Amino acid sequence: MPAFMDFFNLYIIVFMQIITGFHFFTKFIGKRADLFYYLLFAISGTISITLIQNSSMADFIVYILLLILSGIFIYKAEIVEVVLYAVLTAGILLLCYGVFNSILGILYPFIICFDNNISGILFILIGNMALPATILCYKALHKYFSYNETVKSRYILMVFVPVLILFLAAGYISYRFYTNVDTADGILNTRHLYLLVIQLLGISSLGFVLFAYKKLLENFRLNTELSLLLQEEHLLGQYAEEARINYEKTSSFRHDIKNHITIVKELLQDGKTMQALNYIKDMEDMAAGMSFTYNTNNPALNVLLCNKLGMAKDAGADVQCFLVLPYPCAVRDIDFCIILSNLLDNAVNACKETACMEEKFIYVTGKKQGDFILIEVRNSFNGKAVYREGTGLSNARSAAARYNGTVNISIQDKTFTASVLLAIK
């Protein structure tokens, strides 16, 4: 075989494989690679892999490590995401080239009949048809099975384990049957059709695993939406009941106001000033019972805060609220309530779990600042529990995301802080 063909197969094709995998790897993790990083990765990868002789698995392990390092240190992506897609990128490449190795093995008795130069060219052309096949697999993966940030690492192990097993199986076939096979007898005695079927099943299995993973993510999303709807229904029912009770109190007070005025008037006419003042004070107390303790400018939140912070007071917590919001506002009342009710539920539960002798507090602050609404809920906790994000906080994040917002959590000493940022126009 001419020297230029060896050079083409050893360096140019390897360079193209590496740069293709790197291109789609960056797309999988949602990043955009500059030309400089393309060249740097391709050159360093080509040099590293060509230095490793006669070891298919070592080639791919080095390739995976380079992808992981670039994803973590250059693109600052999450480790679980980077590792998954690094193994997936290498696994698809390995399976596709394994399939065409098996095809070459099947065609070997027919190709070897030609002149050495012609047969060498045919081997290179057929073998490297694996690259377009790999690109098609990458495109399908990027289009249909991209990573979903909603779950992050929640279910990542469920897809990573089968992907890793398929990668190791493909690597074993490549190393065992297609590495260092120099003799014609070795090629002819290998059951290439059997290996071809196995590797095609491997690619199909990979597709089924990713399809099942996608369905799992969709199910997770639907469950989250259902949870939000149920919570909205619960909140609306709660606020309707609060409004009904408040309306009944107001109606009763309004119905009796004439009688109250008549009584005060008669007391004053009889010169019973002190009794009249006491009666007016009782009327003030009645009126106060019909108003809300916390005034945020938002009627729905006023009800919510009276309910939740009242529970916190019953638990012995020091409660302070300095929350002033624009009303009406681009943020729906129900979304405000979903965010604050979940954060306050967590805060109240944390106070209830705190020992009686320890300090308990819940501080709620917030205001509009420019085109943003900033809300912060700080509360005490016992400092012993391990923080785990549950459905409530996930619902709060989903509600905030509707307004391009975020919910950030910070823990310092025995203080838990949830900060909410909402973008409004």
CSV table of C-alpha atoms in Angstrom, one decimal:
chain,number,residue,atom,x,y,z
A,1,MET,CA,0.0,0.0,0.0
A,2,PRO,CA,1.5,3.4,-0.9
A,3,ALA,CA,2.9,5.5,1.9
A,4,PHE,CA,0.5,8.4,1.3
A,5,MET,CA,-2.5,6.0,2.0
A,6,ASP,CA,-1.0,4.9,5.3
A,7,PHE,CA,-0.5,8.6,6.2
A,8,PHE,CA,-4.1,9.4,5.1
A,9,ASN,CA,-5.5,6.5,7.1
A,10,LEU,CA,-3.4,7.0,10.2
A,11,TYR,CA,-3.4,10.8,10.6
A,12,ILE,CA,-6.0,12.5,8.4
A,13,ILE,CA,-8.9,10.1,9.2
A,14,VAL,CA,-8.0,10.0,12.9
A,15,PHE,CA,-8.0,13.9,12.8
A,16,MET,CA,-11.4,13.9,11.2
A,17,GLN,CA,-12.8,11.4,13.7
A,18,ILE,CA,-11.6,13.4,16.6
A,19,ILE,CA,-12.8,16.8,15.4
A,20,THR,CA,-16.2,15.4,14.4
A,21,GLY,CA,-16.7,13.8,17.8
A,22,PHE,CA,-15.6,17.0,19.5
A,23,HIS,CA,-18.0,19.1,17.4
A,24,PHE,CA,-21.0,17.0,18.4
A,25,PHE,CA,-19.8,16.7,22.0
A,26,THR,CA,-19.9,20.4,22.4
A,27,LYS,CA,-23.4,20.5,20.8
A,28,PHE,CA,-24.6,17.8,23.2
A,29,ILE,CA,-23.5,19.8,26.3
A,30,GLY,CA,-25.1,23.0,24.8
A,31,LYS,CA,-21.8,24.8,24.2
A,32,ARG,CA,-20.2,26.4,21.1
A,33,ALA,CA,-16.6,25.7,20.3
A,34,ASP,CA,-14.3,28.3,18.8
A,35,LEU,CA,-12.0,27.4,15.9
A,36,PHE,CA,-9.0,27.6,18.3
A,37,TYR,CA,-10.4,24.9,20.6
A,38,TYR,CA,-11.3,22.7,17.6
A,39,LEU,CA,-7.7,22.8,16.3
A,40,LEU,CA,-6.2,22.5,19.8
A,41,PHE,CA,-8.4,19.4,20.7
A,42,ALA,CA,-7.9,17.8,17.3
A,43,ILE,CA,-4.1,18.2,17.2
A,44,SER,CA,-3.6,17.1,20.9
A,45,GLY,CA,-6.0,14.2,20.3
A,46,THR,CA,-4.4,13.0,17.1
A,47,ILE,CA,-0.9,13.2,18.7
A,48,SER,CA,-2.0,11.3,21.9
A,49,ILE,CA,-3.8,8.6,20.0
A,50,THR,CA,-1.1,8.0,17.3
A,51,LEU,CA,1.4,7.6,20.1
A,52,ILE,CA,-0.6,4.7,21.4
A,53,GLN,CA,0.1,1.7,19.2
A,54,ASN,CA,-2.0,-1.4,18.7
A,55,SER,CA,-4.5,-0.7,21.5
A,56,SER,CA,-8.1,0.1,20.4
A,57,MET,CA,-9.5,0.5,24.0
A,58,ALA,CA,-6.6,2.7,25.1
A,59,ASP,CA,-7.3,5.0,22.1
A,60,PHE,CA,-10.9,5.5,23.1
A,61,ILE,CA,-10.1,5.9,26.8
A,62,VAL,CA,-7.7,8.7,26.0
A,63,TYR,CA,-10.3,10.2,23.7
A,64,ILE,CA,-12.9,10.1,26.5
A,65,LEU,CA,-10.6,11.7,29.0
A,66,LEU,CA,-9.8,14.5,26.6
A,67,LEU,CA,-13.5,15.1,26.1
A,68,ILE,CA,-14.2,15.1,29.8
A,69,LEU,CA,-11.3,17.5,30.5
A,70,SER,CA,-12.4,19.9,27.8
A,71,GLY,CA,-16.0,19.8,29.0
A,72,ILE,CA,-15.1,20.5,32.6
A,73,PHE,CA,-12.2,23.0,32.4
A,74,ILE,CA,-12.9,24.8,29.1
A,75,TYR,CA,-16.7,24.8,28.9
A,76,LYS,CA,-17.5,24.6,32.7
A,77,ALA,CA,-20.3,22.1,32.1
A,78,GLU,CA,-21.6,19.8,34.8
A,79,ILE,CA,-19.5,16.7,35.5
A,80,VAL,CA,-22.4,14.2,35.1
A,81,GLU,CA,-23.4,15.7,31.8
A,82,VAL,CA,-19.8,15.8,30.5
A,83,VAL,CA,-19.0,12.2,31.5
A,84,LEU,CA,-22.3,10.8,30.0
A,85,TYR,CA,-21.8,12.5,26.6
A,86,ALA,CA,-18.1,11.8,26.5
A,87,VAL,CA,-18.8,8.0,26.8
A,88,LEU,CA,-21.7,8.3,24.5
A,89,THR,CA,-19.7,10.1,21.8
A,90,ALA,CA,-16.9,7.5,22.0
A,91,GLY,CA,-19.3,4.6,22.1
A,92,ILE,CA,-21.2,5.6,19.0
A,93,LEU,CA,-17.9,6.1,17.2
A,94,LEU,CA,-16.7,2.7,18.3
A,95,LEU,CA,-19.9,0.9,17.4
A,96,CYS,CA,-20.1,2.5,13.9
A,97,TYR,CA,-16.5,1.6,13.1
A,98,GLY,CA,-17.1,-1.8,14.5
A,99,VAL,CA,-20.0,-2.4,12.2
A,100,PHE,CA,-17.9,-1.4,9.1
A,101,ASN,CA,-15.0,-3.6,10.4
A,102,SER,CA,-17.4,-6.5,10.3
A,103,ILE,CA,-18.5,-5.6,6.8
A,104,LEU,CA,-14.9,-5.4,5.7
A,105,GLY,CA,-14.3,-8.8,7.2
A,106,ILE,CA,-17.3,-10.2,5.3
A,107,LEU,CA,-16.1,-8.6,2.0
A,108,TYR,CA,-12.4,-9.5,2.6
A,109,PRO,CA,-12.3,-12.7,0.5
A,110,PHE,CA,-13.7,-10.7,-2.5
A,111,ILE,CA,-11.6,-7.6,-2.1
A,112,ILE,CA,-8.3,-9.5,-1.6
A,113,CYS,CA,-8.6,-10.9,-5.1
A,114,PHE,CA,-7.8,-7.4,-6.6
A,115,ASP,CA,-4.4,-5.8,-6.9
A,116,ASN,CA,-2.8,-4.8,-3.6
A,117,ASN,CA,-3.2,-1.1,-4.4
A,118,ILE,CA,-6.8,-1.4,-5.4
A,119,SER,CA,-7.7,-3.6,-2.5
A,120,GLY,CA,-6.0,-1.2,-0.1
A,121,ILE,CA,-8.0,1.7,-1.5
A,122,LEU,CA,-11.2,-0.3,-1.3
A,123,PHE,CA,-10.5,-1.2,2.4
A,124,ILE,CA,-9.9,2.5,3.2
A,125,LEU,CA,-13.0,3.7,1.3
A,126,ILE,CA,-15.4,1.1,2.8
A,127,GLY,CA,-13.9,1.3,6.3
A,128,ASN,CA,-14.1,5.0,6.5
A,129,MET,CA,-17.8,5.0,5.4
A,130,ALA,CA,-18.2,4.6,9.1
A,131,LEU,CA,-17.6,8.3,9.6
A,132,PRO,CA,-20.7,9.5,7.7
A,133,ALA,CA,-22.7,6.8,9.6
A,134,THR,CA,-21.3,8.1,12.9
A,135,ILE,CA,-22.3,11.7,11.9
A,136,LEU,CA,-25.9,10.5,11.2
A,137,CYS,CA,-26.0,8.8,14.6
A,138,TYR,CA,-24.7,12.0,16.3
A,139,LYS,CA,-27.3,14.2,14.5
A,140,ALA,CA,-30.1,11.8,15.6
A,141,LEU,CA,-28.8,11.9,19.1
A,142,HIS,CA,-28.6,15.7,19.2
A,143,LYS,CA,-32.1,16.1,17.6
A,144,TYR,CA,-34.0,13.6,19.7
A,145,PHE,CA,-32.1,12.8,22.9
A,146,SER,CA,-30.4,15.9,24.1
A,147,TYR,CA,-29.8,16.2,27.9
A,148,ASN,CA,-32.7,17.8,29.8
A,149,GLU,CA,-31.7,20.3,32.5
A,150,THR,CA,-34.9,19.7,34.4
A,151,VAL,CA,-33.6,16.5,35.9
A,152,LYS,CA,-29.9,17.1,36.0
A,153,SER,CA,-28.3,14.1,37.7
A,154,ARG,CA,-31.6,12.7,39.1
A,155,TYR,CA,-31.9,9.8,36.6
A,156,ILE,CA,-28.5,10.1,34.9
A,157,LEU,CA,-27.2,6.8,36.2
A,158,MET,CA,-30.1,5.0,34.6
A,159,VAL,CA,-28.8,5.9,31.1
A,160,PHE,CA,-25.1,6.1,31.9
A,161,VAL,CA,-24.8,2.4,33.0
A,162,PRO,CA,-26.2,0.8,29.8
A,163,VAL,CA,-24.2,3.3,27.7
A,164,LEU,CA,-21.0,2.3,29.5
A,165,ILE,CA,-21.8,-1.4,29.1
A,166,LEU,CA,-22.4,-1.0,25.4
A,167,PHE,CA,-19.2,1.0,25.1
A,168,LEU,CA,-17.2,-1.7,26.9
A,169,ALA,CA,-18.8,-4.5,24.8
A,170,ALA,CA,-18.0,-2.7,21.5
A,171,GLY,CA,-14.4,-2.1,22.8
A,172,TYR,CA,-14.0,-5.8,23.6
A,173,ILE,CA,-15.1,-6.8,20.1
A,174,SER,CA,-12.8,-4.3,18.5
A,175,TYR,CA,-9.8,-5.3,20.6
A,176,ARG,CA,-10.5,-9.0,20.5
A,177,PHE,CA,-11.3,-9.5,16.8
A,178,TYR,CA,-10.1,-6.5,14.8
A,179,THR,CA,-6.9,-5.3,16.5
A,180,ASN,CA,-3.6,-6.8,15.5
A,181,VAL,CA,-5.2,-9.3,13.1
A,182,ASP,CA,-2.5,-9.5,10.4
A,183,THR,CA,-3.0,-13.0,9.0
A,184,ALA,CA,-5.5,-13.9,6.3
A,185,ASP,CA,-6.4,-17.0,8.3
A,186,GLY,CA,-7.2,-14.8,11.3
A,187,ILE,CA,-9.6,-12.7,9.3
A,188,LEU,CA,-11.2,-15.6,7.5
A,189,ASN,CA,-11.8,-17.6,10.6
A,190,THR,CA,-13.6,-14.8,12.4
A,191,ARG,CA,-17.4,-14.9,12.3
A,192,HIS,CA,-17.9,-11.4,11.0
A,193,LEU,CA,-21.6,-11.8,10.3
A,194,TYR,CA,-22.2,-12.8,13.8
A,195,LEU,CA,-20.2,-9.8,15.1
A,196,LEU,CA,-22.0,-7.5,12.6
A,197,VAL,CA,-25.4,-8.5,14.0
A,198,ILE,CA,-24.2,-8.0,17.6
A,199,GLN,CA,-22.9,-4.5,16.9
A,200,LEU,CA,-26.0,-3.5,15.0
A,201,LEU,CA,-28.0,-4.7,18.0
A,202,GLY,CA,-25.7,-2.6,20.1
A,203,ILE,CA,-26.5,0.5,18.2
A,204,SER,CA,-30.2,-0.4,18.3
A,205,SER,CA,-30.0,-1.0,22.0
A,206,LEU,CA,-28.4,2.4,22.5
A,207,GLY,CA,-31.3,4.0,20.6
A,208,PHE,CA,-33.8,2.2,22.7
A,209,VAL,CA,-32.1,3.2,25.9
A,210,LEU,CA,-32.0,6.8,24.9
A,211,PHE,CA,-35.6,6.6,23.8
A,212,ALA,CA,-36.7,5.2,27.1
A,213,TYR,CA,-34.6,7.9,28.9
A,214,LYS,CA,-36.4,10.6,26.9
A,215,LYS,CA,-39.8,9.1,27.8
A,216,LEU,CA,-38.7,9.1,31.4
A,217,LEU,CA,-37.8,12.8,31.2
A,218,GLU,CA,-41.2,13.5,29.6
A,219,ASN,CA,-42.9,11.6,32.4
A,220,PHE,CA,-41.0,13.6,35.0
A,221,ARG,CA,-42.0,16.8,33.3
A,222,LEU,CA,-45.6,15.8,33.1
A,223,ASN,CA,-45.6,14.8,36.8
A,224,THR,CA,-44.1,18.2,37.7
A,225,GLU,CA,-46.8,20.0,35.7
A,226,LEU,CA,-49.5,17.8,37.4
A,227,SER,CA,-48.1,18.7,40.8
A,228,LEU,CA,-48.2,22.4,39.9
A,229,LEU,CA,-51.8,22.1,38.8
A,230,LEU,CA,-52.8,20.3,42.0
A,231,GLN,CA,-51.0,22.9,44.0
A,232,GLU,CA,-52.7,25.7,42.2
A,233,GLU,CA,-56.1,24.0,42.8
A,234,HIS,CA,-55.3,23.7,46.5
A,235,LEU,CA,-54.1,27.3,46.8
A,236,LEU,CA,-57.1,28.7,44.9
A,237,GLY,CA,-59.5,26.7,47.2
A,238,GLN,CA,-57.6,27.9,50.3
A,239,TYR,CA,-57.8,31.6,49.2
A,240,ALA,CA,-61.4,31.3,48.2
A,241,GLU,CA,-62.2,30.0,51.7
A,242,GLU,CA,-60.2,32.8,53.3
A,243,ALA,CA,-62.0,35.3,51.1
A,244,ARG,CA,-65.4,33.8,52.1
A,245,ILE,CA,-64.7,34.0,55.8
A,246,ASN,CA,-63.4,37.6,55.5
A,247,TYR,CA,-66.4,38.6,53.5
A,248,GLU,CA,-68.8,37.1,56.0
A,249,LYS,CA,-67.0,39.0,58.8
A,250,THR,CA,-67.2,42.2,56.8
A,251,SER,CA,-70.9,41.7,56.0
A,252,SER,CA,-71.7,41.1,59.6
A,253,PHE,CA,-69.8,44.2,60.7
A,254,ARG,CA,-71.4,46.3,58.0
A,255,HIS,CA,-74.9,45.0,59.0
A,256,ASP,CA,-74.4,45.9,62.7
A,257,ILE,CA,-72.6,49.2,62.1
A,258,LYS,CA,-75.7,51.3,62.5
A,259,ASN,CA,-76.5,49.7,65.8
A,260,HIS,CA,-72.9,50.3,67.0
A,261,ILE,CA,-73.1,54.0,66.0
A,262,THR,CA,-76.4,54.3,67.8
A,263,ILE,CA,-74.9,52.8,71.0
A,264,VAL,CA,-71.9,55.0,70.9
A,265,LYS,CA,-74.1,58.1,70.3
A,266,GLU,CA,-76.3,57.2,73.3
A,267,LEU,CA,-73.3,56.7,75.6
A,268,LEU,CA,-71.9,60.1,74.6
A,269,GLN,CA,-75.3,61.8,75.1
A,270,ASP,CA,-75.5,60.2,78.6
A,271,GLY,CA,-72.0,61.5,79.4
A,272,LYS,CA,-70.5,58.1,79.6
A,273,THR,CA,-67.4,59.0,77.7
A,274,MET,CA,-65.2,56.2,79.1
A,275,GLN,CA,-67.7,53.5,78.1
A,276,ALA,CA,-68.0,55.0,74.7
A,277,LEU,CA,-64.2,55.0,74.2
A,278,ASN,CA,-64.1,51.3,75.3
A,279,TYR,CA,-66.8,50.5,72.9
A,280,ILE,CA,-65.0,52.2,70.0
A,281,LYS,CA,-61.8,50.3,71.0
A,282,ASP,CA,-63.8,47.0,70.7
A,283,MET,CA,-65.0,48.1,67.3
A,284,GLU,CA,-61.4,48.8,66.2
A,285,ASP,CA,-60.4,45.3,67.3
A,286,MET,CA,-63.2,43.9,65.3
A,287,ALA,CA,-62.2,45.9,62.2
A,288,ALA,CA,-58.5,44.8,62.7
A,289,GLY,CA,-59.6,41.2,62.6
A,290,MET,CA,-61.1,41.7,59.2
A,291,SER,CA,-57.8,43.2,57.8
A,292,PHE,CA,-54.6,41.4,56.9
A,293,THR,CA,-51.6,41.6,59.2
A,294,TYR,CA,-49.2,41.9,56.2
A,295,ASN,CA,-49.8,44.2,53.3
A,296,THR,CA,-47.8,43.5,50.2
A,297,ASN,CA,-50.1,45.3,47.8
A,298,ASN,CA,-51.1,41.9,46.5
A,299,PRO,CA,-54.4,40.6,48.0
A,300,ALA,CA,-53.6,36.9,47.3
A,301,LEU,CA,-50.2,37.1,48.9
A,302,ASN,CA,-51.7,39.0,51.9
A,303,VAL,CA,-53.9,35.9,52.6
A,304,LEU,CA,-51.0,33.6,52.0
A,305,LEU,CA,-48.6,35.4,54.3
A,306,CYS,CA,-51.2,35.7,57.1
A,307,ASN,CA,-51.7,31.9,56.9
A,308,LYS,CA,-48.1,30.7,56.6
A,309,LEU,CA,-46.5,33.3,59.0
A,310,GLY,CA,-49.3,32.7,61.5
A,311,MET,CA,-48.3,29.0,61.5
A,312,ALA,CA,-44.7,30.2,62.1
A,313,LYS,CA,-45.7,32.3,65.0
A,314,ASP,CA,-47.6,29.4,66.5
A,315,ALA,CA,-44.3,27.4,66.2
A,316,GLY,CA,-42.6,30.1,68.3
A,317,ALA,CA,-40.7,31.8,65.5
A,318,ASP,CA,-39.9,35.5,65.3
A,319,VAL,CA,-41.6,36.7,62.1
A,320,GLN,CA,-40.8,39.8,60.1
A,321,CYS,CA,-42.2,40.7,56.6
A,322,PHE,CA,-41.0,43.6,54.5
A,323,LEU,CA,-42.4,42.5,51.1
A,324,VAL,CA,-43.8,45.2,48.8
A,325,LEU,CA,-44.8,44.2,45.3
A,326,PRO,CA,-46.3,46.1,42.4
A,327,TYR,CA,-49.9,45.4,41.8
A,328,PRO,CA,-51.2,44.6,39.2
A,329,CYS,CA,-48.0,42.9,38.0
A,330,ALA,CA,-46.8,40.9,35.0
A,331,VAL,CA,-46.3,37.9,37.3
A,332,ARG,CA,-49.5,36.0,37.9
A,333,ASP,CA,-50.9,35.9,41.4
A,334,ILE,CA,-50.9,32.1,41.4
A,335,ASP,CA,-47.2,32.0,40.4
A,336,PHE,CA,-46.3,34.3,43.2
A,337,CYS,CA,-48.3,32.1,45.6
A,338,ILE,CA,-46.6,28.9,44.3
A,339,ILE,CA,-43.2,30.3,44.8
A,340,LEU,CA,-43.8,31.8,48.3
A,341,SER,CA,-46.0,29.0,49.6
A,342,ASN,CA,-43.3,26.4,48.9
A,343,LEU,CA,-40.5,28.5,50.3
A,344,LEU,CA,-42.6,29.4,53.4
A,345,ASP,CA,-43.6,25.8,53.9
A,346,ASN,CA,-40.0,24.7,54.0
A,347,ALA,CA,-39.2,27.6,56.4
A,348,VAL,CA,-42.1,26.7,58.7
A,349,ASN,CA,-41.2,23.0,58.8
A,350,ALA,CA,-37.5,24.0,59.5
A,351,CYS,CA,-38.7,26.1,62.5
A,352,LYS,CA,-40.9,23.3,63.8
A,353,GLU,CA,-37.9,20.9,63.7
A,354,THR,CA,-35.7,23.4,65.6
A,355,ALA,CA,-35.4,22.8,69.4
A,356,CYS,CA,-37.4,25.0,71.6
A,357,MET,CA,-34.4,26.6,73.2
A,358,GLU,CA,-32.8,27.6,69.9
A,359,GLU,CA,-33.5,30.8,68.0
A,360,LYS,CA,-36.3,30.5,65.5
A,361,PHE,CA,-37.0,33.1,62.8
A,362,ILE,CA,-38.5,33.7,59.4
A,363,TYR,CA,-37.7,36.9,57.6
A,364,VAL,CA,-39.4,37.7,54.3
A,365,THR,CA,-38.2,40.7,52.2
A,366,GLY,CA,-38.7,41.7,48.6
A,367,LYS,CA,-39.3,44.6,46.3
A,368,LYS,CA,-39.3,45.6,42.6
A,369,GLN,CA,-36.0,46.9,41.4
A,370,GLY,CA,-35.9,48.1,37.8
A,371,ASP,CA,-37.2,45.3,35.6
A,372,PHE,CA,-36.7,42.7,38.3
A,373,ILE,CA,-38.5,41.5,41.4
A,374,LEU,CA,-36.3,40.3,44.2
A,375,ILE,CA,-37.7,38.1,47.0
A,376,GLU,CA,-35.8,36.6,49.8
A,377,VAL,CA,-36.9,34.1,52.5
A,378,ARG,CA,-34.5,33.5,55.4
A,379,ASN,CA,-35.2,31.1,58.2
A,380,SER,CA,-33.4,29.3,61.0
A,381,PHE,CA,-32.9,25.5,61.0
A,382,ASN,CA,-31.3,23.1,63.3
A,383,GLY,CA,-28.2,22.7,61.1
A,384,LYS,CA,-28.3,18.9,61.2
A,385,ALA,CA,-30.6,18.0,58.3
A,386,VAL,CA,-29.0,17.3,54.9
A,387,TYR,CA,-30.4,19.5,52.2
A,388,ARG,CA,-32.3,17.7,49.5
A,389,GLU,CA,-34.4,19.5,46.8
A,390,GLY,CA,-37.9,18.2,46.9
A,391,THR,CA,-41.0,18.7,44.8
A,392,GLY,CA,-41.9,21.9,46.5
A,393,LEU,CA,-38.7,23.7,45.6
A,394,SER,CA,-38.8,22.1,42.1
A,395,ASN,CA,-42.3,23.6,41.7
A,396,ALA,CA,-41.0,27.0,42.8
A,397,ARG,CA,-38.2,26.8,40.3
A,398,SER,CA,-40.7,25.9,37.5
A,399,ALA,CA,-42.9,28.9,38.4
A,400,ALA,CA,-39.9,31.2,38.4
A,401,ALA,CA,-38.6,29.9,35.1
A,402,ARG,CA,-41.8,31.2,33.4
A,403,TYR,CA,-40.4,34.7,34.0
A,404,ASN,CA,-36.8,33.9,33.1
A,405,GLY,CA,-36.2,33.7,36.8
A,406,THR,CA,-34.2,31.7,39.2
A,407,VAL,CA,-34.4,30.3,42.8
A,408,ASN,CA,-31.0,30.2,44.5
A,409,ILE,CA,-30.3,28.4,47.8
A,410,SER,CA,-27.6,29.2,50.2
A,411,ILE,CA,-26.9,27.7,53.7
A,412,GLN,CA,-24.6,29.4,56.2
A,413,ASP,CA,-24.3,28.3,59.8
A,414,LYS,CA,-27.9,27.7,60.9
A,415,THR,CA,-29.5,30.1,58.4
A,416,PHE,CA,-31.2,28.9,55.2
A,417,THR,CA,-31.8,31.5,52.5
A,418,ALA,CA,-33.9,31.2,49.4
A,419,SER,CA,-33.5,34.0,46.9
A,420,VAL,CA,-35.9,34.5,44.0
A,421,LEU,CA,-35.2,36.7,41.0
A,422,LEU,CA,-38.0,37.3,38.5
A,423,ALA,CA,-37.7,39.3,35.3
A,424,ILE,CA,-40.7,41.6,34.4
A,425,LYS,CA,-41.3,44.0,31.6
